[in-house]
């Protein structure tokens, strides 16, 4: 049972990661920075519950605030770099964050034992849920409430002008600028929102896994984060969720019998997917076809 | 209304626009013609803020536009269409207008939330009116990239007008159109003027330029070689030379 | 006073050692920059292929007691082959203007290569024969490591050969033509795909040599070296200006020296942070790098 709960938790957390990258992809910014924001959220939240001994909600709030703040600051220099260079810059940022946490030492003595982030040894003993008597399934529900809320928020914003504006910027910045959209505001806002969501994911992750190690927050994680919305397509949030289900559920867990050869398969699959459907698995054409088939209500009627 | 004050735009050694002086009066339909490479599109880009002038100043309604981004200029009343249509292909026709309809006074006076959500029946009605005007009412939910060429041009125009500009720059709007479509465009431009919009029309299609403009300026190699009414320009030998490279035998 | 001079000697020693080692970064940077120059795309699997080649070279040494030159040769050829495979699977069939899909695919290739290496070596680091490791010159207060000099000289030779190929042969001419105007090149009868695969192969040769150089200088080969080498290679290519070979050379040497000085003052844990921070500074203030050509290829 616990095994499945763990899997469901992982899917939830990765969905949040994917959505964080999704927001940025909408505006045309390919970002590998989500791993960095994720790590910042994780460590911040863990520090809040372990060292300050505050509640989980304030930890999550703090994580979102700090990650969002850093993302806001990253958003501005990010405006100066485009396309591939943005990928490089965000990759550099995530690596910098990882190395920062690799060096972070903040040990405090509580009840006779040392706790807190310990540089290269990682950050263990994040026992908030255990110490407060949370059952495993309660943690799962708690986590998924956040996932559901974030998905709903993004879905809803896609039905309003916000979604259209984000996508307009992603489509053609020059045209967007000439149509009166303040592209700077939109792009920085997207980066900040992405940072907040990734920070949220990190805070939940830290408490679910109880043990942080800088090895988690690597290029691999950043790649996962961006792979989900790319594979799932940018038409709506469900594409990302399905991509997470597919990759985590099927590949990582379902192919467990392959043992360590999973990563080989994963790598090969990415290559194949990119060659066959470079626009994602659920691109516009697929969605429009589905919409027609299901007779879904059109967008402007909800105004 | 629009004063182009000795504007120059150099790209390295190339003088795309060279000490150009131009004035467009309020309510006019002003044409800008010239052979390829004469600097017309560059000028449009300078006026709209996409390019910074190497020298000189663009003055709109008495105020200098120096340093203003395209979106700021839009808010101040200058809109433009693009020569090679730049619609938001992944958005529907409706969304293309929805996104553009945000910079005028009446919209900006609404609360931020209302503006972001783009909700409200008034806005809906306005977009519907614009769609009717452009003959695109039945295509509201079609993706812009799936429109026929003529429809795309109409949407491009509608989007520029959506921001209720006072000055509208049209960059070769008739390119690729057949005669019927050009006639339709001519009608549309006239009714835009009736709505109080001043128009600067950059064009190659002479049928349109001669038919709809009040005054025309002719550019060649970045400078103005002639200015006057459509009749004057047609008779002007310098203009003929610029286009044909030799004087006509008549 | 004596302490100050001591510091000066130590720091300049660090710089010198770093410069010598930096030639490995220069080669990797050249590889990244070559591919970017040719296709406008980034090959994320490049450093992984370089290390893969080094492993192949090591295999040659271990299995058949291959002499030094052969080890480097095997590495070069292995990486060239890997480079071609990566081109074929990640770049050849993906539309020219879809940079993202190729990037993601090459990331997939990175994972793939890494995993193969981990499996074959069971994840444990292997010793790489160090060349001239016991040679040590003394020059006044400075000590010069023979193996670093060796590595540097190999770098010089490789770069020289590369430049010769690029600027004095028809193959090189075709490569440069495709890089500058691929449609026009095609119209002139130059096969874009074959030229691009050759570019990847040439970059692969450089990469294999660089991988072997790195392993020789450090004395160890391990899969954990992949990501740092990738990041540093990209940083070097960016700082030098994407598409510029002289830029990559200078940037590689610079990063090598810079990194070593930081190592001296702040230790190994913080060293890489500063290198990454250096990348940031360049990206924000000089995104075209030192000798950048067109950056806006998006």
Coordinates of N, CA and C in Angstrom, one line a residue, chain C residues 109-231:
Chain C
X109 N 20.1 11.3 -25.2 CA 21.3 10.6 -25.6 C 22.3 10.7 -24.4
X110 N 22.3 11.8 -23.8 CA 23.2 11.9 -22.6 C 22.9 10.9 -21.5
X111 N 21.6 10.8 -21.2 CA 21.2 9.8 -20.2 C 21.6 8.4 -20.7
X112 N 21.4 8.1 -22.0 CA 21.6 6.8 -22.5 C 23.1 6.4 -22.4
X113 N 23.9 7.3 -22.9 CA 25.4 7.1 -22.8 C 25.9 6.9 -21.4
X114 N 25.4 7.8 -20.5 CA 25.8 7.7 -19.1 C 25.4 6.3 -18.5
X115 N 24.2 5.9 -18.8 CA 23.8 4.6 -18.2 C 24.6 3.5 -18.8
X116 N 24.9 3.5 -20.0 CA 25.7 2.4 -20.6 C 27.0 2.3 -19.9
X117 N 27.7 3.5 -19.7 CA 28.9 3.6 -19.0 C 28.8 3.0 -17.6
X118 N 27.7 3.5 -16.9 CA 27.6 3.0 -15.5 C 27.4 1.5 -15.4
X119 N 26.7 1.0 -16.4 CA 26.5 -0.5 -16.4 C 27.8 -1.2 -16.6
X120 N 28.5 -0.8 -17.7 CA 29.7 -1.5 -18.0 C 30.7 -1.4 -16.9
X121 N 30.8 -0.3 -16.3 CA 31.9 -0.1 -15.3 C 31.3 -0.4 -13.9
X122 N 30.1 -0.8 -13.8 CA 29.4 -1.0 -12.5 C 29.5 0.2 -11.6
X123 N 29.6 1.4 -12.2 CA 29.5 2.6 -11.5 C 30.8 3.0 -10.7
X124 N 31.8 2.2 -10.7 CA 33.0 2.6 -9.9 C 34.0 3.3 -10.8
X125 N 34.7 4.3 -10.2 CA 35.7 5.0 -11.0 C 36.9 4.1 -11.4
X126 N 37.4 4.4 -12.5 CA 38.6 3.6 -13.0 C 39.8 4.5 -13.1
X127 N 40.9 3.9 -12.8 CA 42.1 4.7 -13.0 C 42.5 4.8 -14.5
X128 N 42.9 6.0 -14.8 CA 43.3 6.2 -16.2 C 44.8 6.4 -16.2
X129 N 45.5 5.8 -17.1 CA 47.0 6.0 -17.0 C 47.4 7.4 -17.2
X130 N 48.2 7.9 -16.3 CA 48.5 9.3 -16.4 C 49.8 9.3 -17.2
X131 N 49.9 10.3 -18.2 CA 51.0 10.3 -19.0 C 52.0 11.3 -18.5
X132 N 53.2 10.9 -18.4 CA 54.3 11.7 -17.9 C 53.9 12.3 -16.5
X133 N 53.2 11.5 -15.8 CA 52.8 12.0 -14.4 C 53.9 12.2 -13.5
X134 N 55.0 11.5 -13.7 CA 56.1 11.6 -12.8 C 57.1 12.6 -13.3
X135 N 56.8 13.2 -14.4 CA 57.8 14.2 -14.9 C 57.4 15.6 -14.2
X136 N 58.5 16.2 -13.8 CA 58.2 17.5 -13.1 C 59.4 18.4 -13.3
X137 N 59.1 19.5 -13.9 CA 60.2 20.5 -14.1 C 60.2 21.5 -13.0
X138 N 61.3 22.1 -12.7 CA 61.4 23.2 -11.7 C 61.9 24.4 -12.5
X139 N 61.2 25.5 -12.2 CA 61.6 26.7 -12.9 C 61.6 27.8 -11.8
X140 N 62.7 28.0 -11.1 CA 62.7 28.9 -10.0 C 61.8 28.4 -9.0
X141 N 60.9 29.3 -8.5 CA 60.0 28.8 -7.4 C 58.8 28.0 -8.0
X142 N 58.7 27.9 -9.3 CA 57.5 27.3 -9.9 C 57.8 25.8 -10.2
X143 N 56.8 25.0 -10.1 CA 56.9 23.6 -10.5 C 56.0 23.4 -11.7
X144 N 56.5 22.7 -12.7 CA 55.6 22.5 -13.9 C 55.4 21.0 -14.0
X145 N 54.1 20.6 -14.0 CA 53.8 19.2 -14.0 C 53.9 18.7 -15.5
X146 N 54.6 17.7 -15.7 CA 54.8 17.1 -17.0 C 53.5 16.7 -17.6
X147 N 52.6 16.1 -16.9 CA 51.4 15.6 -17.5 C 50.5 16.7 -18.0
X148 N 50.6 17.9 -17.3 CA 49.8 19.0 -17.7 C 50.4 19.6 -19.0
X149 N 51.7 19.6 -19.1 CA 52.3 20.2 -20.3 C 52.0 19.3 -21.5
X150 N 52.0 18.0 -21.2 CA 51.7 17.0 -22.3 C 50.3 17.3 -22.8
X151 N 49.4 17.4 -21.8 CA 48.0 17.6 -22.2 C 47.8 18.9 -23.0
X152 N 48.6 19.9 -22.6 CA 48.5 21.2 -23.3 C 49.0 21.1 -24.7
X153 N 50.1 20.4 -24.9 CA 50.7 20.2 -26.2 C 49.7 19.4 -27.1
X154 N 49.1 18.4 -26.6 CA 48.1 17.6 -27.4 C 47.0 18.6 -27.8
X155 N 46.6 19.4 -26.9 CA 45.5 20.4 -27.2 C 46.0 21.3 -28.4
X156 N 47.2 21.8 -28.3 CA 47.7 22.7 -29.3 C 47.7 22.0 -30.7
X157 N 48.2 20.7 -30.7 CA 48.3 20.0 -31.9 C 46.9 19.8 -32.5
X158 N 46.0 19.3 -31.7 CA 44.7 19.0 -32.1 C 44.0 20.3 -32.7
X159 N 44.2 21.4 -32.0 CA 43.6 22.6 -32.5 C 44.2 23.0 -33.8
X160 N 45.5 22.9 -33.9 CA 46.2 23.2 -35.2 C 45.7 22.4 -36.3
X161 N 45.5 21.1 -36.1 CA 45.0 20.2 -37.1 C 43.6 20.6 -37.5
X162 N 42.8 20.9 -36.5 CA 41.4 21.3 -36.8 C 41.4 22.5 -37.7
X163 N 42.1 23.5 -37.3 CA 42.1 24.7 -38.1 C 42.6 24.5 -39.5
X164 N 43.6 23.6 -39.6 CA 44.1 23.3 -40.9 C 43.0 22.7 -41.8
X165 N 42.3 21.7 -41.2 CA 41.2 21.1 -41.9 C 40.1 22.1 -42.3
X166 N 39.8 22.9 -41.3 CA 38.7 23.9 -41.6 C 39.0 24.9 -42.6
X167 N 40.2 25.4 -42.6 CA 40.5 26.5 -43.5 C 41.4 26.2 -44.7
X168 N 41.9 24.9 -44.8 CA 42.8 24.6 -45.9 C 42.3 23.4 -46.7
X169 N 41.2 22.8 -46.3 CA 40.7 21.7 -47.1 C 39.3 22.0 -47.7
X170 N 39.0 21.2 -48.7 CA 37.6 21.4 -49.3 C 36.6 21.0 -48.3
X171 N 36.9 20.0 -47.5 CA 35.9 19.5 -46.5 C 35.6 20.7 -45.5
X172 N 36.7 21.3 -45.1 CA 36.5 22.4 -44.1 C 35.7 23.5 -44.8
X173 N 36.0 23.8 -46.1 CA 35.3 24.8 -46.8 C 33.8 24.5 -46.8
X174 N 33.5 23.3 -47.1 CA 32.1 22.9 -47.2 C 31.4 23.1 -45.8
X175 N 32.1 22.7 -44.8 CA 31.6 22.8 -43.4 C 31.2 24.3 -43.1
X176 N 32.2 25.1 -43.5 CA 32.0 26.6 -43.2 C 30.8 27.1 -44.0
X177 N 30.7 26.6 -45.3 CA 29.7 27.1 -46.1 C 28.3 26.7 -45.6
X178 N 28.2 25.5 -45.2 CA 26.9 25.0 -44.6 C 26.6 25.8 -43.4
X179 N 27.6 26.1 -42.6 CA 27.4 26.8 -41.3 C 26.8 28.2 -41.6
X180 N 27.3 28.8 -42.7 CA 26.9 30.2 -42.9 C 25.6 30.3 -43.7
X181 N 25.4 29.4 -44.6 CA 24.1 29.6 -45.4 C 23.8 28.2 -45.9
X182 N 23.0 27.5 -45.2 CA 22.8 26.1 -45.6 C 22.0 25.9 -46.8
X183 N 21.0 26.8 -47.1 CA 20.2 26.6 -48.3 C 21.1 26.9 -49.5
X184 N 21.8 28.0 -49.4 CA 22.7 28.3 -50.6 C 23.7 27.2 -50.8
X185 N 24.2 26.6 -49.7 CA 25.2 25.6 -49.8 C 24.6 24.4 -50.6
X186 N 23.3 24.1 -50.2 CA 22.7 23.0 -50.8 C 22.5 23.2 -52.3
X187 N 22.2 24.5 -52.7 CA 22.0 24.8 -54.1 C 23.3 24.7 -54.9
X188 N 24.4 24.8 -54.1 CA 25.7 24.6 -54.8 C 26.1 23.2 -54.8
X189 N 25.3 22.3 -54.4 CA 25.6 20.9 -54.5 C 26.3 20.3 -53.3
X190 N 26.4 21.1 -52.2 CA 27.0 20.5 -51.0 C 25.9 19.8 -50.2
X191 N 26.2 18.6 -49.9 CA 25.2 17.8 -49.2 C 25.2 18.2 -47.7
X192 N 24.1 18.8 -47.3 CA 24.1 19.4 -46.0 C 24.2 18.3 -44.9
X193 N 23.4 17.2 -45.1 CA 23.5 16.1 -44.1 C 24.8 15.5 -44.0
X194 N 25.5 15.2 -45.1 CA 26.8 14.6 -45.0 C 27.8 15.6 -44.4
X195 N 27.7 16.9 -44.8 CA 28.6 17.8 -44.2 C 28.4 17.9 -42.7
X196 N 27.1 18.0 -42.3 CA 26.8 18.1 -40.8 C 27.3 16.9 -40.1
X197 N 27.1 15.7 -40.7 CA 27.6 14.5 -39.9 C 29.1 14.5 -39.8
X198 N 29.8 15.1 -40.9 CA 31.2 15.2 -40.8 C 31.6 16.2 -39.7
X199 N 30.9 17.3 -39.6 CA 31.1 18.2 -38.5 C 31.0 17.6 -37.1
X200 N 29.9 16.8 -37.0 CA 29.8 16.1 -35.7 C 31.0 15.1 -35.5
X201 N 31.4 14.5 -36.5 CA 32.5 13.5 -36.4 C 33.8 14.2 -36.0
X202 N 34.0 15.3 -36.7 CA 35.3 16.1 -36.4 C 35.2 16.6 -34.9
X203 N 34.0 17.1 -34.5 CA 33.9 17.5 -33.1 C 34.1 16.3 -32.2
X204 N 33.6 15.2 -32.7 CA 33.8 14.0 -31.9 C 35.3 13.6 -31.7
X205 N 36.1 13.8 -32.8 CA 37.5 13.5 -32.7 C 38.1 14.4 -31.6
X206 N 37.8 15.7 -31.7 CA 38.3 16.6 -30.7 C 37.8 16.2 -29.3
X207 N 36.5 15.8 -29.2 CA 36.0 15.4 -27.9 C 36.7 14.2 -27.3
X208 N 36.9 13.2 -28.2 CA 37.6 12.0 -27.7 C 39.0 12.4 -27.1
X209 N 39.7 13.2 -27.9 CA 41.0 13.6 -27.4 C 40.9 14.4 -26.1
X210 N 39.9 15.3 -26.0 CA 39.7 16.0 -24.8 C 39.3 15.1 -23.6
X211 N 38.5 14.2 -23.9 CA 38.1 13.3 -22.8 C 39.3 12.5 -22.3
X212 N 40.1 12.0 -23.2 CA 41.3 11.3 -22.8 C 42.2 12.2 -22.0
X213 N 42.4 13.4 -22.5 CA 43.2 14.4 -21.9 C 42.8 14.6 -20.5
X214 N 41.5 14.9 -20.3 CA 40.9 15.1 -19.0 C 41.2 14.0 -18.0
X215 N 40.9 12.8 -18.6 CA 41.1 11.6 -17.7 C 42.6 11.4 -17.4
X216 N 43.4 11.7 -18.3 CA 44.9 11.6 -18.1 C 45.3 12.5 -17.0
X217 N 44.9 13.8 -17.1 CA 45.3 14.8 -16.2 C 44.8 14.6 -14.8
X218 N 43.6 14.1 -14.7 CA 43.0 13.9 -13.4 C 43.3 12.5 -12.9
X219 N 43.6 11.6 -13.8 CA 44.0 10.2 -13.4 C 42.9 9.3 -13.2
X220 N 41.7 9.8 -13.3 CA 40.5 8.9 -13.0 C 39.4 9.1 -14.0
X221 N 38.7 8.0 -14.3 CA 37.5 8.2 -15.2 C 36.3 7.7 -14.4
X222 N 35.3 8.6 -14.4 CA 34.1 8.2 -13.6 C 32.9 8.8 -14.2
X223 N 31.7 8.1 -14.2 CA 30.5 8.7 -14.8 C 30.1 10.0 -14.2
X224 N 30.5 10.3 -12.9 CA 30.1 11.6 -12.3 C 30.7 12.8 -13.0
X225 N 31.7 12.5 -13.8 CA 32.4 13.6 -14.5 C 31.6 14.2 -15.6
X226 N 30.5 13.5 -16.0 CA 29.8 13.9 -17.2 C 29.2 15.3 -17.1
X227 N 28.3 15.4 -16.1 CA 27.6 16.7 -16.0 C 28.5 17.9 -15.8
X228 N 29.5 17.8 -14.8 CA 30.3 19.0 -14.7 C 31.1 19.3 -16.0
X229 N 31.5 18.3 -16.7 CA 32.2 18.6 -18.0 C 31.3 19.2 -19.0
X230 N 30.0 18.7 -19.1 CA 29.0 19.3 -20.0 C 28.8 20.8 -19.6
X231 N 28.6 21.0 -18.4 CA 28.3 22.4 -18.0 C 29.5 23.3 -18.3

